[in-house]
Amino acid sequence: MNKYIYQLQIVCLDKEQRDRISDLLKAKPTKQMGNTWCLEIEEKENDDYFDFINHFLGLLNDKYEQLEIARITKEDISIWLLYAYNDQCNIEFSPNDLKRLGESGIRFCISCWQS
């Protein structure tokens, strides 16, 4: 069964920064990853399409200045697609999503593995 996991990761220095990120984004981390604040959403094969790039960029929209005040820069932020597949790995993105992601200055990371 194919499985998609989407993550918004933000590297932070301490609990105070993690709490500040949660307050600014109005979201609590769903996964503890050392010094990284992580919001993870899992989509299974039969789930409806989830526009994770726009969802995560929407959370960050208009918050970059406030994040910088909290000593968090765009270099500390990344969006991840983790994909477990059975037979073949094919991934497709719309030009508009990639353009918006590129203009945001946020890193986009993809990790695929055969399950």
Short mmCIF file of N, CA and C in Angstrom, two decimals:
data_model
loop_
_atom_site.label_atom_id
_atom_site.label_comp_id
_atom_site.label_asym_id
_atom_site.label_seq_id
_atom_site.Cartn_x
_atom_site.Cartn_y
_atom_site.Cartn_z
N MET A 1 0.84 -1.18 0.00
CA MET A 1 0.00 0.00 0.00
C MET A 1 0.89 1.25 0.00
N ASN A 2 0.57 2.19 -0.86
CA ASN A 2 1.30 3.44 -0.92
C ASN A 2 0.88 4.33 0.25
N LYS A 3 1.84 5.06 0.79
CA LYS A 3 1.55 5.94 1.92
C LYS A 3 2.36 7.22 1.75
N TYR A 4 1.69 8.35 1.94
CA TYR A 4 2.34 9.65 1.90
C TYR A 4 2.37 10.23 3.30
N ILE A 5 3.51 10.77 3.68
CA ILE A 5 3.64 11.49 4.93
C ILE A 5 4.19 12.87 4.59
N TYR A 6 3.52 13.90 5.08
CA TYR A 6 3.93 15.27 4.82
C TYR A 6 4.38 15.89 6.13
N GLN A 7 5.49 16.61 6.09
CA GLN A 7 5.99 17.23 7.30
C GLN A 7 6.40 18.68 7.04
N LEU A 8 6.06 19.51 7.98
CA LEU A 8 6.62 20.85 8.08
C LEU A 8 7.60 20.79 9.24
N GLN A 9 8.88 21.01 8.94
CA GLN A 9 9.92 20.92 9.97
C GLN A 9 10.55 22.30 10.18
N ILE A 10 10.73 22.65 11.44
CA ILE A 10 11.39 23.91 11.79
C ILE A 10 12.40 23.63 12.89
N VAL A 11 13.66 23.86 12.58
CA VAL A 11 14.73 23.65 13.56
C VAL A 11 14.66 24.77 14.58
N CYS A 12 14.71 24.40 15.86
CA CYS A 12 14.63 25.41 16.92
C CYS A 12 15.65 25.10 18.00
N LEU A 13 15.94 26.11 18.79
CA LEU A 13 17.00 26.00 19.78
C LEU A 13 16.54 25.41 21.11
N ASP A 14 15.30 25.72 21.50
CA ASP A 14 14.86 25.33 22.83
C ASP A 14 13.34 25.28 22.90
N LYS A 15 12.84 24.93 24.09
CA LYS A 15 11.39 24.81 24.30
C LYS A 15 10.69 26.15 24.07
N GLU A 16 11.33 27.23 24.47
CA GLU A 16 10.73 28.56 24.27
C GLU A 16 10.48 28.82 22.78
N GLN A 17 11.44 28.48 21.94
CA GLN A 17 11.25 28.65 20.50
C GLN A 17 10.15 27.73 19.97
N ARG A 18 10.14 26.46 20.44
CA ARG A 18 9.08 25.52 20.01
C ARG A 18 7.71 26.07 20.37
N ASP A 19 7.57 26.59 21.59
CA ASP A 19 6.28 27.15 22.01
C ASP A 19 5.91 28.37 21.17
N ARG A 20 6.90 29.18 20.85
CA ARG A 20 6.65 30.38 20.03
C ARG A 20 6.17 29.99 18.63
N ILE A 21 6.79 28.96 18.05
CA ILE A 21 6.37 28.46 16.73
C ILE A 21 4.91 28.00 16.80
N SER A 22 4.59 27.22 17.82
CA SER A 22 3.21 26.73 17.97
C SER A 22 2.22 27.87 18.08
N ASP A 23 2.58 28.90 18.85
CA ASP A 23 1.70 30.06 19.01
C ASP A 23 1.52 30.80 17.68
N LEU A 24 2.62 31.04 16.97
CA LEU A 24 2.55 31.79 15.72
C LEU A 24 1.77 31.05 14.64
N LEU A 25 2.00 29.73 14.53
CA LEU A 25 1.35 28.95 13.48
C LEU A 25 -0.01 28.41 13.90
N LYS A 26 -0.35 28.59 15.17
CA LYS A 26 -1.61 28.08 15.71
C LYS A 26 -1.74 26.57 15.44
N ALA A 27 -0.63 25.88 15.70
CA ALA A 27 -0.57 24.43 15.51
C ALA A 27 0.44 23.86 16.49
N LYS A 28 0.13 22.69 17.00
CA LYS A 28 1.05 22.01 17.91
C LYS A 28 1.84 20.98 17.12
N PRO A 29 3.11 20.77 17.49
CA PRO A 29 3.88 19.73 16.78
C PRO A 29 3.24 18.37 17.01
N THR A 30 3.27 17.53 16.00
CA THR A 30 2.69 16.19 16.11
C THR A 30 3.76 15.13 16.31
N LYS A 31 5.03 15.54 16.18
CA LYS A 31 6.12 14.59 16.29
C LYS A 31 7.32 15.28 16.92
N GLN A 32 7.97 14.60 17.85
CA GLN A 32 9.16 15.14 18.48
C GLN A 32 10.38 14.58 17.76
N MET A 33 11.21 15.47 17.23
CA MET A 33 12.39 15.06 16.47
C MET A 33 13.61 15.86 16.95
N GLY A 34 14.07 15.57 18.15
CA GLY A 34 15.22 16.29 18.69
C GLY A 34 14.94 17.77 18.80
N ASN A 35 15.76 18.58 18.12
CA ASN A 35 15.58 20.04 18.19
C ASN A 35 14.74 20.57 17.03
N THR A 36 13.89 19.73 16.48
CA THR A 36 13.06 20.13 15.34
C THR A 36 11.58 20.07 15.70
N TRP A 37 10.89 21.19 15.50
CA TRP A 37 9.44 21.26 15.63
C TRP A 37 8.89 20.61 14.37
N CYS A 38 7.96 19.66 14.48
CA CYS A 38 7.49 18.92 13.31
C CYS A 38 5.98 18.74 13.35
N LEU A 39 5.33 19.23 12.29
CA LEU A 39 3.90 18.99 12.08
C LEU A 39 3.81 17.94 10.98
N GLU A 40 3.28 16.76 11.32
CA GLU A 40 3.22 15.65 10.37
C GLU A 40 1.78 15.29 10.06
N ILE A 41 1.51 15.08 8.78
CA ILE A 41 0.18 14.66 8.32
C ILE A 41 0.37 13.45 7.43
N GLU A 42 -0.37 12.39 7.71
CA GLU A 42 -0.27 11.17 6.92
C GLU A 42 -1.48 11.02 6.02
N GLU A 43 -1.21 10.69 4.77
CA GLU A 43 -2.28 10.43 3.80
C GLU A 43 -2.12 9.00 3.31
N LYS A 44 -3.18 8.23 3.44
CA LYS A 44 -3.14 6.85 2.95
C LYS A 44 -3.66 6.81 1.51
N GLU A 45 -3.44 5.69 0.87
CA GLU A 45 -3.73 5.55 -0.56
C GLU A 45 -5.16 5.93 -0.94
N ASN A 46 -6.14 5.61 -0.12
CA ASN A 46 -7.54 5.86 -0.47
C ASN A 46 -8.06 7.20 0.05
N ASP A 47 -7.23 7.97 0.73
CA ASP A 47 -7.65 9.28 1.23
C ASP A 47 -7.80 10.26 0.07
N ASP A 48 -8.58 11.30 0.29
CA ASP A 48 -8.69 12.38 -0.69
C ASP A 48 -7.35 13.09 -0.80
N TYR A 49 -7.14 13.73 -1.93
CA TYR A 49 -5.91 14.48 -2.17
C TYR A 49 -5.75 15.57 -1.11
N PHE A 50 -4.54 15.72 -0.62
CA PHE A 50 -4.23 16.75 0.38
C PHE A 50 -3.15 17.66 -0.22
N ASP A 51 -3.44 18.92 -0.37
CA ASP A 51 -2.53 19.88 -0.97
C ASP A 51 -1.56 20.37 0.10
N PHE A 52 -0.58 19.54 0.42
CA PHE A 52 0.30 19.80 1.56
C PHE A 52 1.19 21.02 1.35
N ILE A 53 1.65 21.27 0.13
CA ILE A 53 2.52 22.42 -0.10
C ILE A 53 1.77 23.71 0.24
N ASN A 54 0.58 23.87 -0.31
CA ASN A 54 -0.19 25.08 -0.03
C ASN A 54 -0.67 25.14 1.42
N HIS A 55 -0.96 23.98 2.00
CA HIS A 55 -1.37 23.96 3.41
C HIS A 55 -0.24 24.49 4.30
N PHE A 56 0.97 23.95 4.13
CA PHE A 56 2.08 24.36 4.97
C PHE A 56 2.50 25.81 4.68
N LEU A 57 2.54 26.18 3.41
CA LEU A 57 2.89 27.57 3.08
C LEU A 57 1.82 28.53 3.61
N GLY A 58 0.56 28.07 3.63
CA GLY A 58 -0.50 28.89 4.20
C GLY A 58 -0.31 29.13 5.70
N LEU A 59 0.17 28.11 6.41
CA LEU A 59 0.46 28.28 7.84
C LEU A 59 1.57 29.31 8.06
N LEU A 60 2.55 29.31 7.15
CA LEU A 60 3.71 30.19 7.29
C LEU A 60 3.46 31.60 6.76
N ASN A 61 2.48 31.74 5.89
CA ASN A 61 2.22 33.01 5.22
C ASN A 61 2.07 34.16 6.22
N ASP A 62 2.75 35.25 5.96
CA ASP A 62 2.71 36.45 6.80
C ASP A 62 3.29 36.25 8.20
N LYS A 63 4.03 35.15 8.41
CA LYS A 63 4.60 34.89 9.74
C LYS A 63 6.13 34.97 9.74
N TYR A 64 6.74 35.18 8.58
CA TYR A 64 8.20 35.14 8.49
C TYR A 64 8.87 36.20 9.35
N GLU A 65 8.33 37.41 9.39
CA GLU A 65 8.92 38.46 10.24
C GLU A 65 8.85 38.08 11.71
N GLN A 66 7.68 37.57 12.13
CA GLN A 66 7.53 37.16 13.52
C GLN A 66 8.45 35.99 13.86
N LEU A 67 8.62 35.06 12.92
CA LEU A 67 9.54 33.95 13.15
C LEU A 67 10.97 34.46 13.27
N GLU A 68 11.35 35.44 12.45
CA GLU A 68 12.71 35.99 12.54
C GLU A 68 12.94 36.68 13.88
N ILE A 69 11.91 37.33 14.41
CA ILE A 69 12.03 37.94 15.74
C ILE A 69 12.33 36.86 16.79
N ALA A 70 11.76 35.66 16.55
CA ALA A 70 12.01 34.53 17.45
C ALA A 70 13.30 33.78 17.07
N ARG A 71 14.14 34.40 16.20
CA ARG A 71 15.43 33.84 15.77
C ARG A 71 15.28 32.59 14.91
N ILE A 72 14.20 32.54 14.11
CA ILE A 72 13.98 31.43 13.18
C ILE A 72 13.97 32.01 11.78
N THR A 73 14.87 31.52 10.94
CA THR A 73 14.97 32.02 9.57
C THR A 73 14.40 30.98 8.60
N LYS A 74 14.26 31.38 7.35
CA LYS A 74 13.76 30.45 6.33
C LYS A 74 14.69 29.26 6.17
N GLU A 75 15.97 29.44 6.46
CA GLU A 75 16.92 28.32 6.37
C GLU A 75 16.63 27.24 7.42
N ASP A 76 15.88 27.59 8.46
CA ASP A 76 15.52 26.64 9.50
C ASP A 76 14.25 25.85 9.16
N ILE A 77 13.59 26.21 8.06
CA ILE A 77 12.28 25.65 7.72
C ILE A 77 12.40 24.76 6.49
N SER A 78 11.74 23.60 6.54
CA SER A 78 11.68 22.73 5.36
C SER A 78 10.33 22.02 5.31
N ILE A 79 9.93 21.70 4.09
CA ILE A 79 8.72 20.92 3.84
C ILE A 79 9.16 19.59 3.26
N TRP A 80 8.63 18.51 3.82
CA TRP A 80 9.03 17.16 3.44
C TRP A 80 7.87 16.37 2.86
N LEU A 81 8.19 15.58 1.85
CA LEU A 81 7.29 14.54 1.34
C LEU A 81 8.01 13.22 1.55
N LEU A 82 7.43 12.36 2.37
CA LEU A 82 7.95 11.02 2.60
C LEU A 82 6.96 10.06 1.94
N TYR A 83 7.46 9.19 1.07
CA TYR A 83 6.57 8.36 0.25
C TYR A 83 7.02 6.91 0.29
N ALA A 84 6.17 6.05 0.84
CA ALA A 84 6.40 4.60 0.83
C ALA A 84 5.54 4.03 -0.29
N TYR A 85 6.17 3.27 -1.17
CA TYR A 85 5.45 2.75 -2.34
C TYR A 85 5.69 1.26 -2.49
N ASN A 86 4.82 0.62 -3.29
CA ASN A 86 4.94 -0.81 -3.52
C ASN A 86 5.66 -1.13 -4.82
N ASP A 87 5.12 -0.68 -5.93
CA ASP A 87 5.61 -1.14 -7.22
C ASP A 87 6.47 -0.12 -7.95
N GLN A 88 6.11 1.12 -7.93
CA GLN A 88 6.81 2.13 -8.69
C GLN A 88 6.62 3.48 -7.99
N CYS A 89 7.62 4.32 -8.09
CA CYS A 89 7.57 5.64 -7.45
C CYS A 89 7.39 6.71 -8.51
N ASN A 90 6.22 7.30 -8.59
CA ASN A 90 5.94 8.44 -9.47
C ASN A 90 5.36 9.56 -8.63
N ILE A 91 5.94 10.74 -8.77
CA ILE A 91 5.48 11.90 -8.02
C ILE A 91 5.35 13.05 -9.00
N GLU A 92 4.26 13.80 -8.88
CA GLU A 92 3.99 14.90 -9.81
C GLU A 92 3.60 16.14 -9.01
N PHE A 93 4.08 17.30 -9.47
CA PHE A 93 3.76 18.56 -8.83
C PHE A 93 3.30 19.55 -9.89
N SER A 94 2.39 20.41 -9.50
CA SER A 94 1.93 21.44 -10.44
C SER A 94 2.96 22.56 -10.52
N PRO A 95 3.08 23.19 -11.68
CA PRO A 95 4.01 24.31 -11.81
C PRO A 95 3.72 25.43 -10.80
N ASN A 96 2.44 25.68 -10.54
CA ASN A 96 2.09 26.75 -9.59
C ASN A 96 2.56 26.44 -8.18
N ASP A 97 2.42 25.16 -7.76
CA ASP A 97 2.90 24.78 -6.42
C ASP A 97 4.41 24.96 -6.33
N LEU A 98 5.13 24.51 -7.36
CA LEU A 98 6.59 24.62 -7.34
C LEU A 98 7.04 26.08 -7.40
N LYS A 99 6.32 26.88 -8.16
CA LYS A 99 6.64 28.31 -8.23
C LYS A 99 6.45 28.97 -6.87
N ARG A 100 5.30 28.69 -6.24
CA ARG A 100 5.03 29.27 -4.92
C ARG A 100 6.06 28.82 -3.90
N LEU A 101 6.42 27.55 -3.97
CA LEU A 101 7.42 27.02 -3.04
C LEU A 101 8.77 27.70 -3.27
N GLY A 102 9.17 27.83 -4.54
CA GLY A 102 10.43 28.50 -4.85
C GLY A 102 10.45 29.94 -4.41
N GLU A 103 9.35 30.65 -4.63
CA GLU A 103 9.28 32.06 -4.23
C GLU A 103 9.31 32.23 -2.72
N SER A 104 8.86 31.19 -1.99
CA SER A 104 8.86 31.28 -0.52
C SER A 104 10.26 31.18 0.05
N GLY A 105 11.18 30.54 -0.68
CA GLY A 105 12.53 30.35 -0.16
C GLY A 105 12.65 29.20 0.83
N ILE A 106 11.61 28.37 0.91
CA ILE A 106 11.60 27.23 1.83
C ILE A 106 12.12 25.99 1.10
N ARG A 107 12.99 25.23 1.77
CA ARG A 107 13.52 23.99 1.18
C ARG A 107 12.42 22.95 1.06
N PHE A 108 12.47 22.17 -0.03
CA PHE A 108 11.53 21.08 -0.27
C PHE A 108 12.34 19.80 -0.36
N CYS A 109 12.01 18.83 0.47
CA CYS A 109 12.75 17.58 0.57
C CYS A 109 11.83 16.40 0.27
N ILE A 110 12.33 15.41 -0.45
CA ILE A 110 11.57 14.22 -0.80
C ILE A 110 12.39 13.00 -0.42
N SER A 111 11.75 12.06 0.25
CA SER A 111 12.37 10.77 0.57
C SER A 111 11.39 9.67 0.18
N CYS A 112 11.84 8.74 -0.67
CA CYS A 112 11.01 7.63 -1.13
C CYS A 112 11.67 6.31 -0.77
N TRP A 113 10.85 5.33 -0.45
CA TRP A 113 11.39 3.98 -0.19
C TRP A 113 10.33 2.95 -0.54
N GLN A 114 10.81 1.78 -0.93
CA GLN A 114 9.89 0.71 -1.28
C GLN A 114 9.47 0.00 0.00
N SER A 115 8.16 -0.15 0.17
CA SER A 115 7.66 -0.78 1.40
C SER A 115 7.49 -2.27 1.22
#
